[in-house]
Amino acid sequence: MASGKWTHRKRRIQREGEGFSDLRQIVKCLQQNGRIIIAFDVFNNLNNCPVNFFGNCCNVSLLPARLARIAKVPLFTAIPTLRNGIINIDFGPEFDLHHLNSDSSGVMKNIILFLESEIKSNPGVWPTNYYHNLA
């Protein structure tokens, strides 16, 4: 929930893209150096980008790669970590348009490998035992 200095930006922070109008606004935001944060806490039931996540066969959404490709912007991977009582943002793999245009599935698989590696080295970045419950 946004509060304090973020209150006036609350709608932008909590926006869920629905329909072409919102998609156009999201792409425009990205093209103007804006940032979109997509949480990787849910996998979908499609079969367009199968990945192995902690020994489970899952499908990850291609949305981040497709959105970056449509907006013609690079895709950055980041993960929040808690160190010394401070939330830090650690950056992972970065993908340029060449990677996004040539291999969106490979990009998303690399992101999942990074995420799994981060969880193994710092389990506190992911809900307890969440990845063990994936089907």
CSV table of N, CA and C in Angstrom, one decimal:
chain,number,residue,atom,x,y,z
A,1,MET,N,0.8,-1.2,0.0
A,1,MET,CA,0.0,0.0,0.0
A,1,MET,C,0.9,1.2,0.0
A,2,ALA,N,0.6,2.1,-0.9
A,2,ALA,CA,1.5,3.4,-1.0
A,2,ALA,C,1.0,4.4,0.1
A,3,SER,N,2.0,5.0,0.7
A,3,SER,CA,1.7,6.0,1.7
A,3,SER,C,2.8,7.0,1.7
A,4,GLY,N,2.6,8.1,2.5
A,4,GLY,CA,3.6,9.1,2.6
A,4,GLY,C,3.8,9.8,1.2
A,5,LYS,N,5.1,9.9,0.8
A,5,LYS,CA,5.4,10.7,-0.4
A,5,LYS,C,4.9,9.9,-1.6
A,6,TRP,N,4.6,8.6,-1.5
A,6,TRP,CA,4.1,7.9,-2.7
A,6,TRP,C,2.6,8.0,-2.8
A,7,THR,N,1.9,8.5,-1.9
A,7,THR,CA,0.4,8.6,-2.0
A,7,THR,C,-0.1,9.1,-3.3
A,8,HIS,N,0.5,10.2,-3.8
A,8,HIS,CA,0.0,10.8,-5.1
A,8,HIS,C,0.3,9.9,-6.3
A,9,ARG,N,1.2,8.9,-6.1
A,9,ARG,CA,1.5,8.0,-7.2
A,9,ARG,C,0.9,6.6,-7.1
A,10,LYS,N,0.0,6.5,-6.1
A,10,LYS,CA,-0.5,5.2,-5.7
A,10,LYS,C,-1.1,4.4,-6.9
A,11,ARG,N,-1.9,5.1,-7.7
A,11,ARG,CA,-2.6,4.5,-8.8
A,11,ARG,C,-1.6,3.9,-9.8
A,12,ARG,N,-0.5,4.7,-10.0
A,12,ARG,CA,0.5,4.2,-11.0
A,12,ARG,C,1.3,3.1,-10.4
A,13,ILE,N,1.5,3.1,-9.2
A,13,ILE,CA,2.3,2.0,-8.5
A,13,ILE,C,1.5,0.7,-8.5
A,14,GLN,N,0.2,0.8,-8.3
A,14,GLN,CA,-0.6,-0.4,-8.1
A,14,GLN,C,-1.4,-0.8,-9.4
A,15,ARG,N,-1.1,-0.2,-10.5
A,15,ARG,CA,-1.9,-0.4,-11.7
A,15,ARG,C,-1.7,-1.9,-12.2
A,16,GLU,N,-2.8,-2.4,-12.6
A,16,GLU,CA,-2.8,-3.7,-13.3
A,16,GLU,C,-3.3,-3.5,-14.7
A,17,GLY,N,-2.5,-3.9,-15.6
A,17,GLY,CA,-2.8,-3.6,-17.0
A,17,GLY,C,-3.9,-4.5,-17.5
A,18,GLU,N,-5.0,-3.9,-18.0
A,18,GLU,CA,-6.1,-4.6,-18.5
A,18,GLU,C,-6.5,-3.9,-19.8
A,19,GLY,N,-6.5,-4.7,-20.9
A,19,GLY,CA,-6.9,-4.2,-22.2
A,19,GLY,C,-5.9,-3.4,-22.9
A,20,PHE,N,-6.2,-3.0,-24.2
A,20,PHE,CA,-5.2,-2.4,-25.0
A,20,PHE,C,-4.9,-1.0,-24.6
A,21,SER,N,-5.9,-0.3,-24.0
A,21,SER,CA,-5.6,1.1,-23.5
A,21,SER,C,-4.5,1.1,-22.4
A,22,ASP,N,-4.7,0.2,-21.4
A,22,ASP,CA,-3.7,0.2,-20.4
A,22,ASP,C,-2.3,-0.3,-20.9
A,23,LEU,N,-2.4,-1.3,-21.9
A,23,LEU,CA,-1.1,-1.7,-22.5
A,23,LEU,C,-0.4,-0.6,-23.2
A,24,ARG,N,-1.1,0.2,-23.9
A,24,ARG,CA,-0.5,1.4,-24.5
A,24,ARG,C,0.2,2.3,-23.5
A,25,GLN,N,-0.5,2.6,-22.4
A,25,GLN,CA,0.0,3.4,-21.3
A,25,GLN,C,1.3,2.8,-20.7
A,26,ILE,N,1.3,1.5,-20.5
A,26,ILE,CA,2.4,0.8,-19.9
A,26,ILE,C,3.6,0.9,-20.9
A,27,VAL,N,3.4,0.7,-22.2
A,27,VAL,CA,4.4,0.8,-23.2
A,27,VAL,C,5.0,2.2,-23.2
A,28,LYS,N,4.1,3.2,-23.2
A,28,LYS,CA,4.5,4.6,-23.3
A,28,LYS,C,5.4,4.9,-22.1
A,29,CYS,N,5.0,4.4,-20.9
A,29,CYS,CA,5.7,4.6,-19.7
A,29,CYS,C,7.1,4.1,-19.8
A,30,LEU,N,7.2,2.9,-20.3
A,30,LEU,CA,8.6,2.2,-20.5
A,30,LEU,C,9.4,3.0,-21.5
A,31,GLN,N,8.8,3.5,-22.6
A,31,GLN,CA,9.5,4.2,-23.6
A,31,GLN,C,10.0,5.6,-23.1
A,32,GLN,N,9.4,6.1,-22.0
A,32,GLN,CA,9.8,7.4,-21.5
A,32,GLN,C,10.7,7.1,-20.2
A,33,ASN,N,11.4,6.0,-20.2
A,33,ASN,CA,12.3,5.6,-19.1
A,33,ASN,C,11.6,5.3,-17.8
A,34,GLY,N,10.4,4.9,-17.9
A,34,GLY,CA,9.6,4.5,-16.7
A,34,GLY,C,10.0,3.0,-16.4
A,35,ARG,N,9.6,2.6,-15.3
A,35,ARG,CA,9.8,1.2,-14.9
A,35,ARG,C,8.5,0.5,-14.6
A,36,ILE,N,8.5,-0.8,-14.9
A,36,ILE,CA,7.4,-1.6,-14.6
A,36,ILE,C,7.9,-2.8,-13.7
A,37,ILE,N,7.3,-3.1,-12.6
A,37,ILE,CA,7.7,-4.1,-11.8
A,37,ILE,C,6.7,-5.3,-11.9
A,38,ILE,N,7.3,-6.5,-12.3
A,38,ILE,CA,6.4,-7.6,-12.5
A,38,ILE,C,6.9,-8.7,-11.4
A,39,ALA,N,6.1,-9.1,-10.5
A,39,ALA,CA,6.5,-10.0,-9.5
A,39,ALA,C,6.5,-11.5,-10.1
A,40,PHE,N,7.5,-12.2,-9.7
A,40,PHE,CA,7.6,-13.6,-10.2
A,40,PHE,C,7.2,-14.5,-9.0
A,41,ASP,N,6.0,-14.4,-8.5
A,41,ASP,CA,5.6,-15.3,-7.4
A,41,ASP,C,4.5,-16.2,-7.9
A,42,VAL,N,4.1,-16.2,-9.2
A,42,VAL,CA,3.1,-17.0,-9.7
A,42,VAL,C,3.5,-17.5,-11.1
A,43,PHE,N,3.3,-18.8,-11.3
A,43,PHE,CA,3.6,-19.4,-12.6
A,43,PHE,C,2.2,-19.7,-13.2
A,44,ASN,N,2.1,-19.8,-14.5
A,44,ASN,CA,0.8,-20.0,-15.1
A,44,ASN,C,0.7,-21.4,-15.7
A,45,ASN,N,-0.5,-21.8,-16.2
A,45,ASN,CA,-0.7,-23.1,-16.6
A,45,ASN,C,-0.6,-23.3,-18.1
A,46,LEU,N,0.0,-22.3,-18.8
A,46,LEU,CA,0.2,-22.4,-20.2
A,46,LEU,C,1.4,-23.4,-20.5
A,47,ASN,N,1.7,-23.5,-21.7
A,47,ASN,CA,2.9,-24.4,-22.1
A,47,ASN,C,3.8,-23.7,-23.1
A,48,ASN,N,3.9,-22.4,-23.0
A,48,ASN,CA,4.7,-21.6,-23.9
A,48,ASN,C,6.1,-21.4,-23.5
A,49,CYS,N,6.4,-21.5,-22.2
A,49,CYS,CA,7.8,-21.3,-21.7
A,49,CYS,C,8.0,-22.2,-20.5
A,50,PRO,N,8.1,-23.6,-20.7
A,50,PRO,CA,8.3,-24.5,-19.6
A,50,PRO,C,9.7,-24.3,-19.0
A,51,VAL,N,9.8,-24.3,-17.7
A,51,VAL,CA,11.0,-24.2,-17.0
A,51,VAL,C,11.1,-25.2,-15.9
A,52,ASN,N,12.3,-25.5,-15.4
A,52,ASN,CA,12.5,-26.3,-14.3
A,52,ASN,C,12.8,-25.4,-13.1
A,53,PHE,N,12.0,-25.4,-12.1
A,53,PHE,CA,12.1,-24.5,-10.9
A,53,PHE,C,12.2,-25.4,-9.7
A,54,PHE,N,13.3,-25.5,-9.1
A,54,PHE,CA,13.5,-26.4,-7.9
A,54,PHE,C,13.0,-27.8,-8.2
A,55,GLY,N,13.3,-28.3,-9.3
A,55,GLY,CA,12.9,-29.7,-9.7
A,55,GLY,C,11.5,-29.9,-10.1
A,56,ASN,N,10.8,-28.8,-10.2
A,56,ASN,CA,9.4,-28.9,-10.6
A,56,ASN,C,9.3,-28.3,-12.1
A,57,CYS,N,8.5,-29.0,-12.9
A,57,CYS,CA,8.3,-28.5,-14.2
A,57,CYS,C,7.1,-27.5,-14.1
A,58,CYS,N,7.4,-26.2,-14.5
A,58,CYS,CA,6.5,-25.1,-14.4
A,58,CYS,C,6.5,-24.4,-15.7
A,59,ASN,N,5.5,-23.5,-15.9
A,59,ASN,CA,5.5,-22.6,-17.0
A,59,ASN,C,5.6,-21.1,-16.5
A,60,VAL,N,6.6,-20.4,-17.1
A,60,VAL,CA,6.7,-19.0,-16.7
A,60,VAL,C,6.1,-18.1,-17.8
A,61,SER,N,5.5,-17.0,-17.4
A,61,SER,CA,4.9,-16.1,-18.4
A,61,SER,C,6.0,-15.5,-19.3
A,62,LEU,N,5.7,-15.2,-20.5
A,62,LEU,CA,6.6,-14.5,-21.4
A,62,LEU,C,6.3,-13.0,-21.4
A,63,LEU,N,5.4,-12.6,-20.5
A,63,LEU,CA,5.0,-11.2,-20.5
A,63,LEU,C,6.1,-10.2,-20.3
A,64,PRO,N,7.1,-10.4,-19.4
A,64,PRO,CA,8.1,-9.4,-19.2
A,64,PRO,C,8.9,-9.2,-20.5
A,65,ALA,N,9.3,-10.3,-21.1
A,65,ALA,CA,10.1,-10.2,-22.4
A,65,ALA,C,9.3,-9.6,-23.5
A,66,ARG,N,8.1,-10.0,-23.6
A,66,ARG,CA,7.2,-9.5,-24.7
A,66,ARG,C,7.0,-8.0,-24.5
A,67,LEU,N,6.7,-7.6,-23.2
A,67,LEU,CA,6.5,-6.2,-23.0
A,67,LEU,C,7.7,-5.3,-23.3
A,68,ALA,N,8.9,-5.8,-22.9
A,68,ALA,CA,10.1,-5.0,-23.2
A,68,ALA,C,10.3,-5.0,-24.7
A,69,ARG,N,10.0,-6.1,-25.3
A,69,ARG,CA,10.2,-6.1,-26.8
A,69,ARG,C,9.3,-5.1,-27.5
A,70,ILE,N,8.0,-5.1,-27.1
A,70,ILE,CA,7.1,-4.2,-27.7
A,70,ILE,C,7.5,-2.7,-27.5
A,71,ALA,N,8.0,-2.4,-26.3
A,71,ALA,CA,8.4,-1.1,-25.9
A,71,ALA,C,9.8,-0.7,-26.5
A,72,LYS,N,10.5,-1.7,-26.9
A,72,LYS,CA,11.9,-1.6,-27.5
A,72,LYS,C,12.8,-1.0,-26.4
A,73,VAL,N,12.7,-1.6,-25.2
A,73,VAL,CA,13.6,-1.3,-24.1
A,73,VAL,C,14.2,-2.5,-23.5
A,74,PRO,N,15.4,-2.4,-22.9
A,74,PRO,CA,16.0,-3.6,-22.3
A,74,PRO,C,15.2,-4.1,-21.1
A,75,LEU,N,15.4,-5.3,-20.7
A,75,LEU,CA,14.8,-6.0,-19.6
A,75,LEU,C,15.8,-6.2,-18.5
A,76,PHE,N,15.5,-5.7,-17.3
A,76,PHE,CA,16.4,-5.8,-16.2
A,76,PHE,C,15.8,-6.8,-15.2
A,77,THR,N,16.6,-7.5,-14.5
A,77,THR,CA,16.2,-8.4,-13.5
A,77,THR,C,16.7,-7.9,-12.1
A,78,ALA,N,15.8,-7.8,-11.2
A,78,ALA,CA,16.2,-7.3,-9.8
A,78,ALA,C,15.5,-8.1,-8.8
A,79,ILE,N,16.1,-8.2,-7.6
A,79,ILE,CA,15.5,-9.0,-6.5
A,79,ILE,C,15.8,-8.2,-5.2
A,80,PRO,N,14.7,-8.0,-4.4
A,80,PRO,CA,15.0,-7.3,-3.1
A,80,PRO,C,15.6,-8.3,-2.1
A,81,THR,N,16.5,-7.7,-1.4
A,81,THR,CA,17.2,-8.5,-0.3
A,81,THR,C,17.2,-7.6,1.0
A,82,LEU,N,17.2,-8.3,2.1
A,82,LEU,CA,17.3,-7.5,3.4
A,82,LEU,C,18.7,-7.8,4.0
A,83,ARG,N,19.4,-6.7,4.1
A,83,ARG,CA,20.8,-6.7,4.7
A,83,ARG,C,20.9,-5.6,5.7
A,84,ASN,N,21.3,-6.0,6.9
A,84,ASN,CA,21.5,-5.0,8.0
A,84,ASN,C,20.2,-4.1,8.2
A,85,GLY,N,19.1,-4.8,8.1
A,85,GLY,CA,17.8,-4.0,8.3
A,85,GLY,C,17.4,-3.1,7.2
A,86,ILE,N,18.1,-3.2,6.1
A,86,ILE,CA,17.8,-2.3,4.9
A,86,ILE,C,17.4,-3.1,3.7
A,87,ILE,N,16.3,-2.8,3.0
A,87,ILE,CA,16.0,-3.4,1.8
A,87,ILE,C,16.9,-2.9,0.7
A,88,ASN,N,17.6,-3.9,0.1
A,88,ASN,CA,18.4,-3.5,-1.1
A,88,ASN,C,17.9,-4.2,-2.3
A,89,ILE,N,18.1,-3.6,-3.5
A,89,ILE,CA,17.8,-4.1,-4.7
A,89,ILE,C,19.0,-4.6,-5.4
A,90,ASP,N,19.1,-5.9,-5.6
A,90,ASP,CA,20.3,-6.6,-6.3
A,90,ASP,C,19.8,-6.8,-7.7
A,91,PHE,N,20.7,-6.5,-8.6
A,91,PHE,CA,20.4,-6.6,-10.0
A,91,PHE,C,21.0,-7.9,-10.6
A,92,GLY,N,20.3,-8.6,-11.4
A,92,GLY,CA,20.7,-9.8,-12.0
A,92,GLY,C,20.9,-9.6,-13.5
A,93,PRO,N,20.6,-10.6,-14.3
A,93,PRO,CA,20.8,-10.5,-15.8
A,93,PRO,C,20.0,-9.3,-16.4
A,94,GLU,N,20.6,-8.8,-17.4
A,94,GLU,CA,20.0,-7.7,-18.2
A,94,GLU,C,20.0,-8.2,-19.6
A,95,PHE,N,18.9,-7.9,-20.3
A,95,PHE,CA,18.8,-8.4,-21.7
A,95,PHE,C,18.4,-7.2,-22.6
A,96,ASP,N,19.2,-7.1,-23.7
A,96,ASP,CA,19.0,-6.1,-24.7
A,96,ASP,C,17.9,-6.6,-25.7
A,97,LEU,N,17.6,-5.7,-26.7
A,97,LEU,CA,16.6,-6.0,-27.7
A,97,LEU,C,17.0,-7.2,-28.5
A,98,HIS,N,18.3,-7.3,-28.8
A,98,HIS,CA,18.7,-8.5,-29.6
A,98,HIS,C,18.3,-9.8,-29.0
A,99,HIS,N,18.6,-9.9,-27.7
A,99,HIS,CA,18.2,-11.1,-26.9
A,99,HIS,C,16.7,-11.3,-26.9
A,100,LEU,N,16.0,-10.2,-26.6
A,100,LEU,CA,14.5,-10.2,-26.5
A,100,LEU,C,13.9,-10.6,-27.9
A,101,ASN,N,14.4,-10.1,-29.0
A,101,ASN,CA,13.8,-10.5,-30.3
A,101,ASN,C,14.2,-11.9,-30.7
A,102,SER,N,15.4,-12.4,-30.3
A,102,SER,CA,15.8,-13.6,-30.9
A,102,SER,C,15.4,-14.8,-30.0
A,103,ASP,N,15.2,-14.6,-28.7
A,103,ASP,CA,15.0,-15.8,-27.8
A,103,ASP,C,14.3,-15.4,-26.5
A,104,SER,N,13.0,-15.0,-26.6
A,104,SER,CA,12.3,-14.6,-25.4
A,104,SER,C,12.2,-15.7,-24.4
A,105,SER,N,12.0,-17.0,-24.8
A,105,SER,CA,11.9,-18.1,-23.9
A,105,SER,C,13.3,-18.3,-23.2
A,106,GLY,N,14.4,-18.2,-23.9
A,106,GLY,CA,15.7,-18.3,-23.3
A,106,GLY,C,15.9,-17.2,-22.3
A,107,VAL,N,15.5,-16.0,-22.6
A,107,VAL,CA,15.6,-14.9,-21.6
A,107,VAL,C,14.8,-15.2,-20.3
A,108,MET,N,13.6,-15.7,-20.4
A,108,MET,CA,12.8,-16.0,-19.2
A,108,MET,C,13.4,-17.1,-18.5
A,109,LYS,N,14.0,-18.1,-19.2
A,109,LYS,CA,14.6,-19.2,-18.5
A,109,LYS,C,15.9,-18.8,-17.7
A,110,ASN,N,16.6,-17.9,-18.3
A,110,ASN,CA,17.8,-17.3,-17.6
A,110,ASN,C,17.4,-16.5,-16.4
A,111,ILE,N,16.2,-15.8,-16.4
A,111,ILE,CA,15.7,-15.1,-15.3
A,111,ILE,C,15.4,-16.1,-14.2
A,112,ILE,N,14.7,-17.2,-14.5
A,112,ILE,CA,14.3,-18.2,-13.6
A,112,ILE,C,15.5,-18.9,-12.9
A,113,LEU,N,16.6,-19.1,-13.7
A,113,LEU,CA,17.8,-19.7,-13.2
A,113,LEU,C,18.4,-18.7,-12.2
A,114,PHE,N,18.4,-17.4,-12.5
A,114,PHE,CA,18.9,-16.4,-11.6
A,114,PHE,C,18.1,-16.4,-10.3
A,115,LEU,N,16.8,-16.4,-10.4
A,115,LEU,CA,15.9,-16.4,-9.3
A,115,LEU,C,16.1,-17.6,-8.4
A,116,GLU,N,16.2,-18.8,-9.0
A,116,GLU,CA,16.5,-20.0,-8.2
A,116,GLU,C,17.8,-19.9,-7.5
A,117,SER,N,18.8,-19.4,-8.2
A,117,SER,CA,20.2,-19.3,-7.6
A,117,SER,C,20.1,-18.3,-6.4
A,118,GLU,N,19.4,-17.2,-6.5
A,118,GLU,CA,19.3,-16.3,-5.4
A,118,GLU,C,18.5,-16.9,-4.2
A,119,ILE,N,17.5,-17.6,-4.5
A,119,ILE,CA,16.7,-18.3,-3.4
A,119,ILE,C,17.6,-19.3,-2.7
A,120,LYS,N,18.4,-20.0,-3.4
A,120,LYS,CA,19.3,-21.0,-2.8
A,120,LYS,C,20.3,-20.3,-1.9
A,121,SER,N,20.8,-19.2,-2.3
A,121,SER,CA,21.9,-18.5,-1.5
A,121,SER,C,21.3,-17.7,-0.4
A,122,ASN,N,20.0,-17.2,-0.6
A,122,ASN,CA,19.4,-16.4,0.4
A,122,ASN,C,17.9,-16.8,0.5
A,123,PRO,N,17.5,-17.9,1.1
A,123,PRO,CA,16.1,-18.3,1.1
A,123,PRO,C,15.1,-17.3,1.6
A,124,GLY,N,15.5,-16.3,2.4
A,124,GLY,CA,14.6,-15.3,2.9
A,124,GLY,C,14.0,-14.4,1.8
A,125,VAL,N,14.5,-14.5,0.6
A,125,VAL,CA,13.9,-13.6,-0.5
A,125,VAL,C,12.6,-14.2,-1.1
A,126,TRP,N,12.3,-15.4,-0.6
A,126,TRP,CA,11.1,-16.1,-1.1
A,126,TRP,C,10.3,-16.6,0.0
A,127,PRO,N,8.9,-16.7,0.0
A,127,PRO,CA,8.1,-17.2,1.1
A,127,PRO,C,8.6,-18.6,1.4
A,128,THR,N,8.6,-18.9,2.7
A,128,THR,CA,9.1,-20.2,3.2
A,128,THR,C,8.4,-21.4,2.5
A,129,ASN,N,9.2,-22.3,2.0
A,129,ASN,CA,8.8,-23.5,1.3
A,129,ASN,C,7.8,-23.3,0.1
A,130,TYR,N,7.7,-22.1,-0.4
A,130,TYR,CA,6.8,-21.8,-1.5
A,130,TYR,C,7.1,-22.7,-2.7
A,131,TYR,N,8.4,-22.7,-3.0
A,131,TYR,CA,8.8,-23.4,-4.2
A,131,TYR,C,8.7,-24.9,-4.1
A,132,HIS,N,8.5,-25.4,-2.9
A,132,HIS,CA,8.3,-26.9,-2.7
A,132,HIS,C,6.8,-27.2,-3.0
A,133,ASN,N,6.0,-26.2,-3.0
A,133,ASN,CA,4.5,-26.5,-3.3
A,133,ASN,C,4.1,-26.3,-4.7
A,134,LEU,N,5.1,-26.0,-5.6
A,134,LEU,CA,4.7,-25.8,-7.0
A,134,LEU,C,4.4,-27.2,-7.6
A,135,ALA,N,3.4,-27.2,-8.5
A,135,ALA,CA,3.1,-28.5,-9.1
A,135,ALA,C,3.5,-28.4,-10.6
